[in-house]
Amino acid sequence: MTTLNEHIETPLPLDEAFAFVADFTNAKDWDPGVATSERLDPGPVAVGARYRLGVRMGGGVASMEYRVTALEPLRRVVLAGEGSGVSAVDDIRFEATPGGTRIDYTADIRLRGAKRLAAPFAGGAFAKIARQARDGMQRALDERAATRRGTDR
Protein backbone atom coordinates (compact mmCIF):
# COMPACT_ATOMS: atom_id res chain seq x y z
CA MET A 1 0.00 0.00 0.00
CA THR A 2 1.16 3.52 -0.79
CA THR A 3 -0.16 6.41 1.29
CA LEU A 4 0.05 9.90 -0.15
CA ASN A 5 -0.81 13.11 1.67
CA GLU A 6 -1.09 16.59 0.17
CA HIS A 7 -2.31 19.94 1.53
CA ILE A 8 -3.49 23.14 -0.08
CA GLU A 9 -4.92 26.45 1.03
CA THR A 10 -7.21 28.43 -1.24
CA PRO A 11 -9.06 31.72 -0.90
CA LEU A 12 -12.27 29.96 -2.03
CA PRO A 13 -14.79 29.83 0.86
CA LEU A 14 -15.29 26.50 2.61
CA ASP A 15 -18.80 25.81 1.27
CA GLU A 16 -17.74 26.33 -2.35
CA ALA A 17 -14.47 24.41 -2.03
CA PHE A 18 -16.28 21.49 -0.40
CA ALA A 19 -19.07 21.41 -3.00
CA PHE A 20 -16.59 21.44 -5.89
CA VAL A 21 -14.11 18.83 -4.61
CA ALA A 22 -16.61 16.45 -2.95
CA ASP A 23 -18.46 16.07 -6.27
CA PHE A 24 -16.07 13.75 -8.13
CA THR A 25 -17.64 14.66 -11.48
CA ASN A 26 -15.31 17.66 -11.14
CA ALA A 27 -12.17 15.49 -10.76
CA LYS A 28 -11.39 15.86 -14.48
CA ASP A 29 -11.32 19.65 -13.94
CA TRP A 30 -8.57 19.55 -11.31
CA ASP A 31 -6.71 16.25 -11.57
CA PRO A 32 -4.56 15.93 -14.73
CA GLY A 33 -4.48 12.15 -14.12
CA VAL A 34 -8.24 11.96 -14.74
CA ALA A 35 -9.34 11.94 -18.38
CA THR A 36 -13.09 11.57 -17.73
CA SER A 37 -15.42 11.65 -14.74
CA GLU A 38 -19.14 11.03 -14.58
CA ARG A 39 -21.80 10.47 -11.94
CA LEU A 40 -23.43 7.03 -12.16
CA ASP A 41 -26.54 7.83 -10.15
CA PRO A 42 -28.77 10.88 -9.63
CA GLY A 43 -29.08 13.14 -6.63
CA PRO A 44 -26.88 15.19 -4.36
CA VAL A 45 -23.45 14.08 -3.18
CA ALA A 46 -24.20 11.63 -0.36
CA VAL A 47 -22.95 8.37 1.10
CA GLY A 48 -23.37 5.76 -1.65
CA ALA A 49 -23.02 8.21 -4.57
CA ARG A 50 -21.08 6.54 -7.40
CA TYR A 51 -18.69 7.92 -10.02
CA ARG A 52 -16.81 6.43 -12.95
CA LEU A 53 -13.42 7.95 -13.68
CA GLY A 54 -11.19 7.32 -16.67
CA VAL A 55 -7.73 7.40 -15.05
CA ARG A 56 -4.60 7.88 -17.15
CA MET A 57 -2.28 4.91 -16.61
CA GLY A 58 0.77 3.90 -18.62
CA GLY A 59 -0.20 5.72 -21.80
CA GLY A 60 -3.81 4.54 -21.69
CA VAL A 61 -7.00 5.23 -19.76
CA ALA A 62 -8.30 2.73 -17.21
CA SER A 63 -11.78 2.81 -15.71
CA MET A 64 -12.18 3.15 -11.94
CA GLU A 65 -15.45 3.27 -10.06
CA TYR A 66 -15.58 5.38 -6.90
CA ARG A 67 -18.22 5.40 -4.18
CA VAL A 68 -18.69 7.94 -1.38
CA THR A 69 -18.24 5.94 1.84
CA ALA A 70 -18.33 8.80 4.37
CA LEU A 71 -19.59 12.35 4.19
CA GLU A 72 -19.48 15.06 6.84
CA PRO A 73 -20.79 18.20 5.12
CA LEU A 74 -18.20 21.00 4.97
CA ARG A 75 -15.69 18.80 6.84
CA ARG A 76 -14.85 15.52 5.11
CA VAL A 77 -15.59 13.22 2.19
CA VAL A 78 -14.17 9.72 1.74
CA LEU A 79 -14.33 7.90 -1.58
CA ALA A 80 -13.34 4.29 -2.22
CA GLY A 81 -12.27 3.40 -5.75
CA GLU A 82 -11.80 0.10 -7.58
CA GLY A 83 -10.31 -0.53 -10.99
CA SER A 84 -8.30 -3.07 -12.90
CA GLY A 85 -5.58 -4.15 -10.48
CA VAL A 86 -5.86 -1.09 -8.24
CA SER A 87 -7.95 0.12 -5.32
CA ALA A 88 -7.83 3.47 -3.59
CA VAL A 89 -9.35 5.27 -0.63
CA ASP A 90 -9.32 9.06 -0.88
CA ASP A 91 -9.94 10.87 2.41
CA ILE A 92 -10.40 14.61 1.84
CA ARG A 93 -10.74 16.96 4.81
CA PHE A 94 -11.74 20.61 4.74
CA GLU A 95 -11.21 23.38 7.29
CA ALA A 96 -12.19 27.03 7.14
CA THR A 97 -9.28 29.46 7.47
CA PRO A 98 -9.34 33.24 7.90
CA GLY A 99 -8.48 33.54 4.19
CA GLY A 100 -10.58 30.69 2.76
CA THR A 101 -10.16 26.93 3.03
CA ARG A 102 -7.45 24.39 3.89
CA ILE A 103 -7.76 20.96 2.27
CA ASP A 104 -5.89 17.87 3.44
CA TYR A 105 -6.02 15.05 0.90
CA THR A 106 -4.87 11.54 1.80
CA ALA A 107 -4.93 8.70 -0.73
CA ASP A 108 -4.23 5.07 0.15
CA ILE A 109 -3.49 3.14 -3.02
CA ARG A 110 -3.18 -0.64 -3.29
CA LEU A 111 -2.07 -2.60 -6.31
CA ARG A 112 -3.68 -6.02 -6.68
CA GLY A 113 -3.00 -9.15 -8.68
CA ALA A 114 0.01 -9.05 -10.99
CA LYS A 115 0.30 -5.28 -10.50
CA ARG A 116 1.07 -5.95 -6.82
CA LEU A 117 4.56 -7.04 -7.86
CA ALA A 118 5.28 -3.48 -9.04
CA ALA A 119 4.16 -1.92 -5.73
CA PRO A 120 7.68 -1.47 -4.30
CA PHE A 121 8.65 0.54 -7.37
CA ALA A 122 5.44 2.55 -7.79
CA GLY A 123 5.82 4.94 -4.84
CA GLY A 124 7.73 7.60 -6.79
CA ALA A 125 5.26 7.53 -9.67
CA PHE A 126 2.30 7.78 -7.28
CA ALA A 127 3.98 10.70 -5.46
CA LYS A 128 4.38 12.56 -8.78
CA ILE A 129 0.72 11.93 -9.65
CA ALA A 130 -0.30 13.22 -6.20
CA ARG A 131 1.74 16.43 -6.64
CA GLN A 132 0.16 17.03 -10.04
CA ALA A 133 -3.33 16.48 -8.59
CA ARG A 134 -2.54 18.85 -5.70
CA ASP A 135 -1.30 21.52 -8.09
CA GLY A 136 -4.34 21.05 -10.33
CA MET A 137 -6.72 21.33 -7.38
CA GLN A 138 -4.93 24.48 -6.23
CA ARG A 139 -5.27 26.06 -9.68
CA ALA A 140 -8.92 25.10 -10.14
CA LEU A 141 -10.00 26.36 -6.71
CA ASP A 142 -7.96 29.56 -6.96
CA GLU A 143 -9.47 30.25 -10.41
CA ARG A 144 -12.96 29.78 -8.96
CA ALA A 145 -12.08 32.18 -6.15
CA ALA A 146 -10.77 34.76 -8.61
CA THR A 147 -13.91 34.47 -10.76
CA ARG A 148 -16.04 34.82 -7.64
CA ARG A 149 -14.18 37.97 -6.58
CA GLY A 150 -14.70 39.39 -10.06
CA THR A 151 -18.48 38.95 -9.78
CA ASP A 152 -18.59 40.35 -6.22
CA ARG A 153 -17.47 43.80 -7.38
JSON list of N, CA and C in Angstrom, two decimals, residues 1-2 8 11 17 23 34-35 37 47 52 59 66-67 74 82 91 95 110 114-115 120 127 134 146 153:
[
{"chain": "A", "resi": 1, "resn": "MET", "atom": "N", "xyz": [0.85, -1.18, 0.00]},
{"chain": "A", "resi": 1, "resn": "MET", "atom": "CA", "xyz": [0.00, 0.00, 0.00]},
{"chain": "A", "resi": 1, "resn": "MET", "atom": "C", "xyz": [0.89, 1.24, 0.00]},
{"chain": "A", "resi": 2, "resn": "THR", "atom": "N", "xyz": [0.49, 2.23, -0.76]},
{"chain": "A", "resi": 2, "resn": "THR", "atom": "CA", "xyz": [1.16, 3.52, -0.79]},
{"chain": "A", "resi": 2, "resn": "THR", "atom": "C", "xyz": [0.19, 4.55, -0.23]},
{"chain": "A", "resi": 8, "resn": "ILE", "atom": "N", "xyz": [-3.44, 21.86, 0.61]},
{"chain": "A", "resi": 8, "resn": "ILE", "atom": "CA", "xyz": [-3.49, 23.14, -0.08]},
{"chain": "A", "resi": 8, "resn": "ILE", "atom": "C", "xyz": [-4.29, 24.12, 0.76]},
{"chain": "A", "resi": 11, "resn": "PRO", "atom": "N", "xyz": [-8.18, 30.66, -1.37]},
{"chain": "A", "resi": 11, "resn": "PRO", "atom": "CA", "xyz": [-9.06, 31.72, -0.90]},
{"chain": "A", "resi": 11, "resn": "PRO", "atom": "C", "xyz": [-10.55, 31.42, -1.12]},
{"chain": "A", "resi": 17, "resn": "ALA", "atom": "N", "xyz": [-15.57, 25.37, -1.84]},
{"chain": "A", "resi": 17, "resn": "ALA", "atom": "CA", "xyz": [-14.47, 24.41, -2.03]},
{"chain": "A", "resi": 17, "resn": "ALA", "atom": "C", "xyz": [-14.97, 22.99, -1.78]},
{"chain": "A", "resi": 23, "resn": "ASP", "atom": "N", "xyz": [-17.76, 16.60, -5.10]},
{"chain": "A", "resi": 23, "resn": "ASP", "atom": "CA", "xyz": [-18.46, 16.07, -6.27]},
{"chain": "A", "resi": 23, "resn": "ASP", "atom": "C", "xyz": [-17.40, 15.60, -7.27]},
{"chain": "A", "resi": 34, "resn": "VAL", "atom": "N", "xyz": [-6.87, 12.42, -14.47]},
{"chain": "A", "resi": 34, "resn": "VAL", "atom": "CA", "xyz": [-8.24, 11.96, -14.74]},
{"chain": "A", "resi": 34, "resn": "VAL", "atom": "C", "xyz": [-8.66, 12.49, -16.12]},
{"chain": "A", "resi": 35, "resn": "ALA", "atom": "N", "xyz": [-8.93, 11.56, -17.03]},
{"chain": "A", "resi": 35, "resn": "ALA", "atom": "CA", "xyz": [-9.34, 11.94, -18.38]},
{"chain": "A", "resi": 35, "resn": "ALA", "atom": "C", "xyz": [-10.84, 12.21, -18.45]},
{"chain": "A", "resi": 37, "resn": "SER", "atom": "N", "xyz": [-14.74, 11.92, -16.02]},
{"chain": "A", "resi": 37, "resn": "SER", "atom": "CA", "xyz": [-15.42, 11.65, -14.74]},
{"chain": "A", "resi": 37, "resn": "SER", "atom": "C", "xyz": [-16.91, 11.88, -14.93]},
{"chain": "A", "resi": 47, "resn": "VAL", "atom": "N", "xyz": [-23.51, 9.70, 0.93]},
{"chain": "A", "resi": 47, "resn": "VAL", "atom": "CA", "xyz": [-22.95, 8.37, 1.10]},
{"chain": "A", "resi": 47, "resn": "VAL", "atom": "C", "xyz": [-23.64, 7.44, 0.10]},
{"chain": "A", "resi": 52, "resn": "ARG", "atom": "N", "xyz": [-17.75, 7.18, -12.12]},
{"chain": "A", "resi": 52, "resn": "ARG", "atom": "CA", "xyz": [-16.81, 6.43, -12.95]},
{"chain": "A", "resi": 52, "resn": "ARG", "atom": "C", "xyz": [-15.78, 7.42, -13.47]},
{"chain": "A", "resi": 59, "resn": "GLY", "atom": "N", "xyz": [0.09, 5.38, -20.42]},
{"chain": "A", "resi": 59, "resn": "GLY", "atom": "CA", "xyz": [-0.20, 5.72, -21.80]},
{"chain": "A", "resi": 59, "resn": "GLY", "atom": "C", "xyz": [-1.62, 5.42, -22.24]},
{"chain": "A", "resi": 66, "resn": "TYR", "atom": "N", "xyz": [-15.70, 4.85, -8.26]},
{"chain": "A", "resi": 66, "resn": "TYR", "atom": "CA", "xyz": [-15.58, 5.38, -6.90]},
{"chain": "A", "resi": 66, "resn": "TYR", "atom": "C", "xyz": [-16.96, 5.47, -6.27]},
{"chain": "A", "resi": 67, "resn": "ARG", "atom": "N", "xyz": [-16.98, 5.29, -4.96]},
{"chain": "A", "resi": 67, "resn": "ARG", "atom": "CA", "xyz": [-18.22, 5.40, -4.18]},
{"chain": "A", "resi": 67, "resn": "ARG", "atom": "C", "xyz": [-17.93, 6.23, -2.94]},
{"chain": "A", "resi": 74, "resn": "LEU", "atom": "N", "xyz": [-19.15, 19.91, 4.72]},
{"chain": "A", "resi": 74, "resn": "LEU", "atom": "CA", "xyz": [-18.20, 21.00, 4.97]},
{"chain": "A", "resi": 74, "resn": "LEU", "atom": "C", "xyz": [-16.98, 20.57, 5.77]},
{"chain": "A", "resi": 82, "resn": "GLU", "atom": "N", "xyz": [-12.25, 1.41, -7.11]},
{"chain": "A", "resi": 82, "resn": "GLU", "atom": "CA", "xyz": [-11.80, 0.10, -7.58]},
{"chain": "A", "resi": 82, "resn": "GLU", "atom": "C", "xyz": [-11.63, 0.15, -9.08]},
{"chain": "A", "resi": 91, "resn": "ASP", "atom": "N", "xyz": [-9.36, 10.23, 1.23]},
{"chain": "A", "resi": 91, "resn": "ASP", "atom": "CA", "xyz": [-9.94, 10.87, 2.41]},
{"chain": "A", "resi": 91, "resn": "ASP", "atom": "C", "xyz": [-9.60, 12.36, 2.31]},
{"chain": "A", "resi": 95, "resn": "GLU", "atom": "N", "xyz": [-11.18, 22.54, 6.08]},
{"chain": "A", "resi": 95, "resn": "GLU", "atom": "CA", "xyz": [-11.21, 23.38, 7.29]},
{"chain": "A", "resi": 95, "resn": "GLU", "atom": "C", "xyz": [-11.23, 24.84, 6.84]},
{"chain": "A", "resi": 110, "resn": "ARG", "atom": "N", "xyz": [-3.64, 0.75, -3.33]},
{"chain": "A", "resi": 110, "resn": "ARG", "atom": "CA", "xyz": [-3.18, -0.64, -3.29]},
{"chain": "A", "resi": 110, "resn": "ARG", "atom": "C", "xyz": [-3.21, -1.22, -4.69]},
{"chain": "A", "resi": 114, "resn": "ALA", "atom": "N", "xyz": [-1.35, -9.13, -10.44]},
{"chain": "A", "resi": 114, "resn": "ALA", "atom": "CA", "xyz": [0.01, -9.05, -10.99]},
{"chain": "A", "resi": 114, "resn": "ALA", "atom": "C", "xyz": [0.62, -7.66, -10.77]},
{"chain": "A", "resi": 115, "resn": "LYS", "atom": "N", "xyz": [-0.22, -6.63, -10.72]},
{"chain": "A", "resi": 115, "resn": "LYS", "atom": "CA", "xyz": [0.30, -5.28, -10.50]},
{"chain": "A", "resi": 115, "resn": "LYS", "atom": "C", "xyz": [0.93, -5.13, -9.11]},
{"chain": "A", "resi": 120, "resn": "PRO", "atom": "N", "xyz": [6.49, -2.09, -4.90]},
{"chain": "A", "resi": 120, "resn": "PRO", "atom": "CA", "xyz": [7.68, -1.47, -4.30]},
{"chain": "A", "resi": 120, "resn": "PRO", "atom": "C", "xyz": [8.32, -0.39, -5.16]},
{"chain": "A", "resi": 127, "resn": "ALA", "atom": "N", "xyz": [3.69, 9.40, -6.08]},
{"chain": "A", "resi": 127, "resn": "ALA", "atom": "CA", "xyz": [3.98, 10.70, -5.46]},
{"chain": "A", "resi": 127, "resn": "ALA", "atom": "C", "xyz": [3.92, 11.82, -6.51]},
{"chain": "A", "resi": 134, "resn": "ARG", "atom": "N", "xyz": [-2.53, 17.73, -6.66]},
{"chain": "A", "resi": 134, "resn": "ARG", "atom": "CA", "xyz": [-2.54, 18.85, -5.70]},
{"chain": "A", "resi": 134, "resn": "ARG", "atom": "C", "xyz": [-2.44, 20.18, -6.44]},
{"chain": "A", "resi": 146, "resn": "ALA", "atom": "N", "xyz": [-11.01, 33.53, -7.86]},
{"chain": "A", "resi": 146, "resn": "ALA", "atom": "CA", "xyz": [-10.77, 34.76, -8.61]},
{"chain": "A", "resi": 146, "resn": "ALA", "atom": "C", "xyz": [-12.01, 35.17, -9.41]},
{"chain": "A", "resi": 153, "resn": "ARG", "atom": "N", "xyz": [-17.77, 42.36, -7.33]},
{"chain": "A", "resi": 153, "resn": "ARG", "atom": "CA", "xyz": [-17.47, 43.80, -7.38]},
{"chain": "A", "resi": 153, "resn": "ARG", "atom": "C", "xyz": [-18.65, 44.61, -7.79]}
]
